Each structure stands twice: as C-alpha cells, then as structure tokens.
Amino acid sequence: MGFLVKFEPVLCTPLCLTSIMILSVSLEMVHVILTDPGLAPSPGAGNAGRGLEPEPWGTPRAADGLDQTLGTRRIAHLAFLAFVLGNVVSNLCMFVRRNPSIQGVFLAGQAVGQGWSYCYVCESHVPQRCGHCHDCKACVLRRDHHCVLFGQCVGHANHRYYLCCLAHLWLGLLHAITLNADLFLGLHNQGLSLHNLLLLFIPWALFFTGQVGLSTFAVAFVADTCLLGFLLVSAFLVFHLQLLRRGLTTREWSVGSGSSGGSYDLGWRENVVQLLGHRWYLTWLCPLLPSTLPGDGITFRLRPLPPQPPGYVY
C-alpha cells in the first residue's frame, strides 16, 4: 500500500482511470476557456456565436480570440483552474503516499485496553475504530472506508487529504459545468429530440453508429461526465461533511452508531481538529501546509459523561 511502494492492480488501476478522467476534463476546460468567444477580451468578439447551431451540438468552438491577448477573464479562469487542479492532484498524491494501515506502527508498546479487538487475518491486536480491509490486505487505523476511485482505504493518516480532494473536485466540476453551460442551453433550445437525448445520456452510441464525429463525441462525453461527476461528488461531500460534524466514520455509520459519534463526538469544532489538524482552516488551501493531528489513531479522546443528579444510581 502506498504510492511508489507497491504497484498492485487494486491501487494502480483505479488511480489510472481517475487520472485519465481528471486529465480529460482539465483539457476540455482549457479548450473552452481559450476558445469561448464570450471570454474574448474584445467587447464585440463573437457575442452572437455563444449559442450552438442546431446540428453540430458539442462541436469545438471557433478560436476567435486566440490571435489576441488572453484578457482578464481568461486569465482568471485559467488561474482558478490551476489552483483547483493543483489541489486535486497534490491531495490525491498525499492521500496515496500516507499509509493509513497498522503496517509500520508500533503497537506492541501500547497497552491492550477496552475497545481493542483481535484480527485473525493480521494476527494482531488492533485498537478501537480499527478495521481490516481485504482489498488493502491490512488493518487500517480509524478506518472509514475503501475508496474505489483512489484505490486505497481512507483512515487516520490520509482522511484529511481525501476530504480536501473531494472538496476541490466539487469546485472543479462546478467550474466545468459553468463553462459548459452554453452546451446544455443550446441543447435545451433545440428541443428534446431523440438525437439530443442520446447525445446527452449515451453519446458513445451515436459515435459508434457514425451519427456524430469524434470532436462532437469528445465534447459531449466530457460535458456529461462533468455533470454526472458533480452530482456524485456533491452527494459524497455532503455525506462526509455530516459525518465530520458528528465525529463518525462511514464504517461506524453503516453499523448504526446513531445520529452522532457517541463518546467520540467532541463537538463539531473539535471533531474538525481531530480529523484535519490544529490548522484545519489552512488545509483547504494547500495540502503541503502543515497541520498536525492531535491524535495517533490508536487512542482517542472521549466525550465526558454528563453530570448526574444527586442520588443517581448506575
């Protein structure tokens, strides 16, 4: 487990597929920014051409402004894209490099206490909130879940990078949908014909039957991917932010730990510190900014019991 440490299909295959999707969306966004007449620096450059013609939906736009300077709007879009893409890639790399498992963690010196269990696969006592992953072939400290897209478990050591990567993916896909809004508006203006519906939902069917060209298929496929990806990432991000607020992991939520993390719920602010570190407000800007985690993934702070009234019998 870990980047440049163990090349296994369970890690490399999802990473390659995810990287290809990120690269294709990024290239399409750069193409739109550089060729969209609406972002041209001159006020009258191609304003009438922002809508799409009825037949060539999704065809590349004419590069009316490429022979001119980029202009403020294009520079702003490119700068924002570079910021988001840089954070997505760097958080993904940090996520894979940080090994969340018990491999290399000295557990022998830790006293086996309440909440510890025995893993018969790893043949070791493991602390509370630790779980075995059959894909990673190891027990993971404060295991949340195994991320299929990133090919590795989300745990104590890399949860911060997973959540930040998810947040910047959401920003990037929202930016892509905004840039591709005229494609969907043009489709809406043309009417919901069978051809347009197929181009919207299954563009590969039209491509393989020869009804659209490669350029139209590529733009339509990436635009559809952005829309679908935005919906999925939005659902995942909202779900994990709710778990963060309650001090829960996905694993604990799935087994029915209730609406809160029980004794692990220290309040939303302290829950954020436990997951993102003491400088949690800076972790969203860059994964390279240091933010020390207060815990070690082996022992956890517990919420104190509420004071009991006099004469209360346990």
Short mmCIF file of C-alpha atoms in Angstrom, two decimals:
data_model
loop_
_atom_site.label_atom_id
_atom_site.label_comp_id
_atom_site.label_asym_id
_atom_site.label_seq_id
_atom_site.Cartn_x
_atom_site.Cartn_y
_atom_site.Cartn_z
CA MET A 1 0.00 0.00 0.00
CA GLY A 2 1.30 3.43 -0.88
CA PHE A 3 2.48 5.37 -3.91
CA LEU A 4 5.72 4.11 -5.49
CA VAL A 5 5.89 1.41 -2.81
CA LYS A 6 3.65 -1.36 -4.02
CA PHE A 7 2.34 -1.42 -7.58
CA GLU A 8 -0.74 -3.59 -7.42
CA PRO A 9 -3.80 -3.62 -9.67
CA VAL A 10 -6.06 -2.76 -6.73
CA LEU A 11 -4.17 0.56 -6.40
CA CYS A 12 -2.86 1.33 -9.89
CA THR A 13 -5.97 0.57 -11.95
CA PRO A 14 -8.34 2.97 -10.11
CA LEU A 15 -5.64 5.65 -10.00
CA CYS A 16 -5.02 5.39 -13.74
CA LEU A 17 -8.73 5.61 -14.58
CA THR A 18 -9.25 8.53 -12.19
CA SER A 19 -6.19 10.33 -13.58
CA ILE A 20 -7.44 9.90 -17.16
CA MET A 21 -10.82 11.39 -16.24
CA ILE A 22 -9.21 14.33 -14.41
CA LEU A 23 -6.88 14.97 -17.37
CA SER A 24 -9.66 14.81 -19.96
CA VAL A 25 -11.90 17.21 -18.01
CA SER A 26 -8.98 19.60 -17.45
CA LEU A 27 -8.02 19.64 -21.14
CA GLU A 28 -11.64 20.24 -22.13
CA MET A 29 -11.86 23.15 -19.68
CA VAL A 30 -8.66 24.70 -21.07
CA HIS A 31 -10.07 24.32 -24.58
CA VAL A 32 -13.31 26.04 -23.61
CA ILE A 33 -11.53 28.88 -21.79
CA LEU A 34 -9.22 29.60 -24.73
CA THR A 35 -11.83 29.31 -27.49
CA ASP A 36 -15.11 30.54 -25.99
CA PRO A 37 -15.96 33.84 -27.73
CA GLY A 38 -17.74 35.01 -24.60
CA LEU A 39 -14.39 35.13 -22.77
CA ALA A 40 -12.60 37.06 -25.51
CA PRO A 41 -11.03 40.33 -24.38
CA SER A 42 -12.64 42.47 -27.09
CA PRO A 43 -16.24 43.50 -26.22
CA GLY A 44 -17.74 42.53 -29.58
CA ALA A 45 -15.85 39.35 -30.31
CA GLY A 46 -18.28 36.63 -31.24
CA ASN A 47 -21.16 37.61 -28.95
CA ALA A 48 -23.64 36.35 -31.46
CA GLY A 49 -21.97 32.95 -31.59
CA ARG A 50 -22.39 31.95 -27.97
CA GLY A 51 -25.37 29.73 -28.72
CA LEU A 52 -24.98 26.46 -30.57
CA GLU A 53 -26.23 25.76 -34.06
CA PRO A 54 -28.96 23.08 -34.24
CA GLU A 55 -26.88 20.34 -35.87
CA PRO A 56 -23.31 20.49 -34.58
CA TRP A 57 -24.07 20.30 -30.86
CA GLY A 58 -20.86 19.88 -28.92
CA THR A 59 -18.52 20.78 -31.80
CA PRO A 60 -15.38 22.76 -30.92
CA ARG A 61 -15.91 26.50 -30.83
CA ALA A 62 -14.07 28.80 -33.20
CA ALA A 63 -10.95 30.30 -31.72
CA ASP A 64 -11.91 33.90 -32.43
CA GLY A 65 -9.78 35.36 -29.64
CA LEU A 66 -6.64 33.23 -29.85
CA ASP A 67 -4.86 35.76 -32.02
CA GLN A 68 -5.41 38.41 -29.35
CA THR A 69 -4.22 38.66 -25.78
CA LEU A 70 -5.85 36.31 -23.28
CA GLY A 71 -7.70 39.02 -21.42
CA THR A 72 -8.56 39.32 -17.74
CA ARG A 73 -11.46 36.85 -17.74
CA ARG A 74 -9.48 34.08 -19.40
CA ILE A 75 -6.52 34.63 -17.09
CA ALA A 76 -8.85 34.48 -14.07
CA HIS A 77 -10.44 31.23 -15.30
CA LEU A 78 -7.06 29.67 -16.03
CA ALA A 79 -5.69 30.74 -12.62
CA PHE A 80 -8.68 29.26 -10.81
CA LEU A 81 -8.39 26.05 -12.84
CA ALA A 82 -4.69 25.80 -11.98
CA PHE A 83 -5.43 26.31 -8.28
CA VAL A 84 -8.17 23.67 -8.18
CA LEU A 85 -6.30 21.16 -10.35
CA GLY A 86 -3.13 21.62 -8.32
CA ASN A 87 -5.00 20.91 -5.11
CA VAL A 88 -6.78 17.88 -6.55
CA VAL A 89 -3.55 16.31 -7.82
CA SER A 90 -1.46 17.14 -4.75
CA ASN A 91 -4.14 15.98 -2.31
CA LEU A 92 -4.51 12.76 -4.30
CA CYS A 93 -0.76 12.16 -4.21
CA MET A 94 -0.61 12.85 -0.47
CA PHE A 95 -3.61 10.57 0.07
CA VAL A 96 -1.90 7.66 -1.65
CA ARG A 97 1.50 8.27 -0.05
CA ARG A 98 0.16 8.35 3.52
CA ASN A 99 -0.29 4.77 4.62
CA PRO A 100 -3.30 4.55 6.99
CA SER A 101 -2.72 0.91 7.96
CA ILE A 102 -1.05 -0.53 11.06
CA GLN A 103 1.95 -1.55 8.96
CA GLY A 104 4.98 0.20 10.42
CA VAL A 105 3.04 1.31 13.51
CA PHE A 106 4.50 0.01 16.77
CA LEU A 107 1.50 -1.46 18.59
CA ALA A 108 3.44 -3.77 20.89
CA GLY A 109 4.19 -0.95 23.29
CA GLN A 110 0.54 0.02 23.54
CA ALA A 111 -1.43 -1.49 26.38
CA VAL A 112 -4.33 -3.53 25.07
CA GLY A 113 -7.27 -1.74 26.59
CA GLN A 114 -11.01 -1.51 26.36
CA GLY A 115 -12.28 -1.47 22.80
CA TRP A 116 -9.32 -3.37 21.34
CA SER A 117 -10.03 -6.47 19.27
CA TYR A 118 -8.07 -9.25 17.64
CA CYS A 119 -7.67 -9.53 13.87
CA TYR A 120 -7.24 -13.16 12.89
CA VAL A 121 -6.06 -12.19 9.39
CA CYS A 122 -3.27 -9.88 10.58
CA GLU A 123 -2.79 -11.99 13.74
CA SER A 124 -2.54 -8.91 15.90
CA HIS A 125 -4.47 -6.98 18.49
CA VAL A 126 -5.81 -3.79 16.96
CA PRO A 127 -7.10 -0.63 18.68
CA GLN A 128 -10.62 0.69 18.70
CA ARG A 129 -12.06 2.11 15.46
CA CYS A 130 -9.54 -0.01 13.52
CA GLY A 131 -10.84 -2.29 10.79
CA HIS A 132 -9.43 -4.86 8.37
CA CYS A 133 -9.61 -4.18 4.63
CA HIS A 134 -9.43 -7.23 2.38
CA ASP A 135 -8.51 -5.08 -0.64
CA CYS A 136 -5.58 -3.38 1.12
CA LYS A 137 -4.77 -6.64 2.96
CA ALA A 138 -4.17 -4.80 6.24
CA CYS A 139 -5.90 -3.34 9.25
CA VAL A 140 -6.46 0.41 8.93
CA LEU A 141 -6.31 2.84 11.84
CA ARG A 142 -9.61 4.69 12.29
CA ARG A 143 -10.87 3.07 9.11
CA ASP A 144 -13.55 5.00 7.27
CA HIS A 145 -13.99 3.08 4.01
CA HIS A 146 -12.10 1.76 1.00
CA CYS A 147 -12.18 4.36 -1.78
CA VAL A 148 -12.73 2.59 -5.08
CA LEU A 149 -11.72 5.59 -7.21
CA PHE A 150 -8.45 6.18 -5.36
CA GLY A 151 -7.62 2.51 -4.77
CA GLN A 152 -6.85 2.79 -1.06
CA CYS A 153 -8.52 2.94 2.31
CA VAL A 154 -9.45 6.20 4.00
CA GLY A 155 -8.06 6.18 7.53
CA HIS A 156 -6.44 8.23 10.24
CA ALA A 157 -3.32 9.21 8.27
CA ASN A 158 -4.95 10.27 4.99
CA HIS A 159 -8.55 11.26 5.80
CA ARG A 160 -7.64 14.94 5.61
CA TYR A 161 -6.36 14.62 2.03
CA TYR A 162 -9.38 12.60 0.95
CA LEU A 163 -11.82 15.22 2.21
CA CYS A 164 -9.85 18.14 0.74
CA CYS A 165 -9.52 16.34 -2.60
CA LEU A 166 -13.26 15.76 -2.60
CA ALA A 167 -13.93 19.46 -1.90
CA HIS A 168 -11.66 20.64 -4.73
CA LEU A 169 -13.12 18.07 -7.11
CA TRP A 170 -16.51 19.59 -6.35
CA LEU A 171 -15.19 23.10 -7.08
CA GLY A 172 -13.54 21.96 -10.30
CA LEU A 173 -16.63 20.17 -11.61
CA LEU A 174 -18.81 23.16 -10.72
CA HIS A 175 -16.41 25.34 -12.69
CA ALA A 176 -16.57 22.92 -15.63
CA ILE A 177 -20.36 22.90 -15.63
CA THR A 178 -20.39 26.70 -15.61
CA LEU A 179 -18.05 26.80 -18.60
CA ASN A 180 -20.13 24.21 -20.46
CA ALA A 181 -23.46 25.82 -19.62
CA ASP A 182 -23.98 27.02 -23.19
CA LEU A 183 -23.80 23.41 -24.42
CA PHE A 184 -26.73 22.40 -22.24
CA LEU A 185 -28.60 25.64 -23.01
CA GLY A 186 -28.09 25.03 -26.72
CA LEU A 187 -29.44 21.50 -26.33
CA HIS A 188 -32.46 22.86 -24.46
CA ASN A 189 -33.15 25.45 -27.17
CA GLN A 190 -33.05 22.78 -29.87
CA GLY A 191 -35.73 20.74 -28.14
CA LEU A 192 -35.62 17.29 -26.57
CA SER A 193 -35.39 15.21 -29.72
CA LEU A 194 -34.29 11.58 -29.67
CA HIS A 195 -30.95 12.57 -31.17
CA ASN A 196 -30.27 15.14 -28.45
CA LEU A 197 -31.35 12.80 -25.66
CA LEU A 198 -28.99 10.11 -26.92
CA LEU A 199 -26.22 12.69 -27.23
CA LEU A 200 -26.85 13.80 -23.67
CA PHE A 201 -27.02 10.39 -21.98
CA ILE A 202 -25.22 7.89 -24.26
CA PRO A 203 -23.06 9.82 -26.76
CA TRP A 204 -20.93 6.74 -27.40
CA ALA A 205 -23.96 5.08 -29.07
CA LEU A 206 -24.18 7.87 -31.65
CA PHE A 207 -20.41 7.84 -32.13
CA PHE A 208 -20.15 4.11 -32.85
CA THR A 209 -23.11 4.28 -35.24
CA GLY A 210 -21.45 7.12 -37.16
CA GLN A 211 -24.08 9.78 -36.41
CA VAL A 212 -21.62 12.18 -34.74
CA GLY A 213 -17.94 12.86 -35.27
CA LEU A 214 -15.08 12.36 -32.85
CA SER A 215 -14.92 16.01 -31.77
CA THR A 216 -18.64 16.17 -31.03
CA PHE A 217 -18.49 12.90 -29.13
CA ALA A 218 -15.47 14.02 -27.08
CA VAL A 219 -17.03 17.33 -26.00
CA ALA A 220 -20.41 15.72 -25.27
CA PHE A 221 -18.85 12.86 -23.31
CA VAL A 222 -16.71 15.15 -21.14
CA ALA A 223 -19.61 17.55 -20.54
CA ASP A 224 -21.85 14.65 -19.48
CA THR A 225 -19.07 13.30 -17.27
CA CYS A 226 -18.76 16.67 -15.55
CA LEU A 227 -22.48 16.82 -14.84
CA LEU A 228 -22.72 13.25 -13.55
CA GLY A 229 -19.48 13.61 -11.58
CA PHE A 230 -20.69 16.83 -9.98
CA LEU A 231 -23.86 15.13 -8.73
CA LEU A 232 -21.95 12.16 -7.31
CA VAL A 233 -19.20 14.25 -5.71
CA SER A 234 -21.82 16.58 -4.21
CA ALA A 235 -23.55 13.62 -2.57
CA PHE A 236 -20.27 12.21 -1.21
CA LEU A 237 -19.09 15.61 0.03
CA VAL A 238 -22.33 16.38 1.88
CA PHE A 239 -22.34 12.89 3.39
CA HIS A 240 -18.75 13.11 4.66
CA LEU A 241 -19.21 16.64 5.99
CA GLN A 242 -22.15 15.37 8.02
CA LEU A 243 -20.02 12.53 9.36
CA LEU A 244 -17.26 15.03 10.19
CA ARG A 245 -19.68 17.20 12.13
CA ARG A 246 -20.90 14.20 14.16
CA GLY A 247 -17.50 12.64 14.76
CA LEU A 248 -18.45 9.46 12.88
CA THR A 249 -16.73 7.31 10.31
CA THR A 250 -18.52 5.67 7.40
CA ARG A 251 -17.88 2.28 9.00
CA GLU A 252 -19.46 3.38 12.29
CA TRP A 253 -22.41 4.95 10.47
CA SER A 254 -23.01 1.77 8.46
CA VAL A 255 -23.30 -0.37 11.59
CA GLY A 256 -25.83 2.04 13.08
CA SER A 257 -23.98 4.19 15.58
CA GLY A 258 -26.85 6.64 15.63
CA SER A 259 -27.04 10.30 14.70
CA SER A 260 -23.77 11.13 16.46
CA GLY A 261 -20.43 9.56 17.16
CA GLY A 262 -21.37 8.73 20.72
CA SER A 263 -18.40 9.09 23.03
CA TYR A 264 -16.20 10.15 20.09
CA ASP A 265 -18.34 13.22 19.32
CA LEU A 266 -16.44 16.14 20.86
CA GLY A 267 -18.46 18.88 19.19
CA TRP A 268 -18.20 19.98 15.57
CA ARG A 269 -15.15 22.22 16.03
CA GLU A 270 -13.10 19.66 17.94
CA ASN A 271 -14.22 16.95 15.52
CA VAL A 272 -12.77 19.03 12.67
CA VAL A 273 -9.49 19.46 14.58
CA GLN A 274 -9.26 15.72 15.22
CA LEU A 275 -9.63 14.99 11.50
CA LEU A 276 -7.89 17.93 9.79
CA GLY A 277 -5.39 19.02 12.44
CA HIS A 278 -4.87 22.13 14.51
CA ARG A 279 -4.55 24.35 11.43
CA TRP A 280 -7.69 22.97 9.81
CA TYR A 281 -8.63 26.35 8.34
CA LEU A 282 -5.49 26.25 6.13
CA THR A 283 -5.71 22.65 4.94
CA TRP A 284 -8.28 23.61 2.30
CA LEU A 285 -5.77 25.95 0.62
CA CYS A 286 -2.87 23.55 0.07
CA PRO A 287 -2.09 20.00 1.28
CA LEU A 288 1.54 20.94 1.85
CA LEU A 289 0.66 23.34 4.66
CA PRO A 290 1.46 21.60 7.97
CA SER A 291 -1.47 20.77 10.22
CA THR A 292 -0.52 18.36 12.99
CA LEU A 293 -3.16 15.85 14.02
CA PRO A 294 -3.78 15.80 17.78
CA GLY A 295 -4.22 12.01 17.91
CA ASP A 296 -2.27 8.98 16.78
CA GLY A 297 -5.14 6.83 15.50
CA ILE A 298 -4.64 4.40 18.39
CA THR A 299 -6.07 6.25 21.38
CA PHE A 300 -8.91 8.73 21.15
CA ARG A 301 -10.30 11.49 23.29
CA LEU A 302 -13.74 10.67 24.62
CA ARG A 303 -16.61 12.96 25.37
CA PRO A 304 -17.01 13.34 29.14
CA LEU A 305 -20.13 11.91 30.69
CA PRO A 306 -22.76 14.50 31.59
CA PRO A 307 -23.07 15.27 35.31
CA GLN A 308 -25.63 13.08 37.03
CA PRO A 309 -28.17 14.37 39.54
CA PRO A 310 -27.58 13.61 43.23
CA GLY A 311 -28.68 10.16 44.28
CA TYR A 312 -28.37 8.75 40.76
CA VAL A 313 -27.71 5.01 40.78
CA TYR A 314 -25.82 3.44 37.84
#
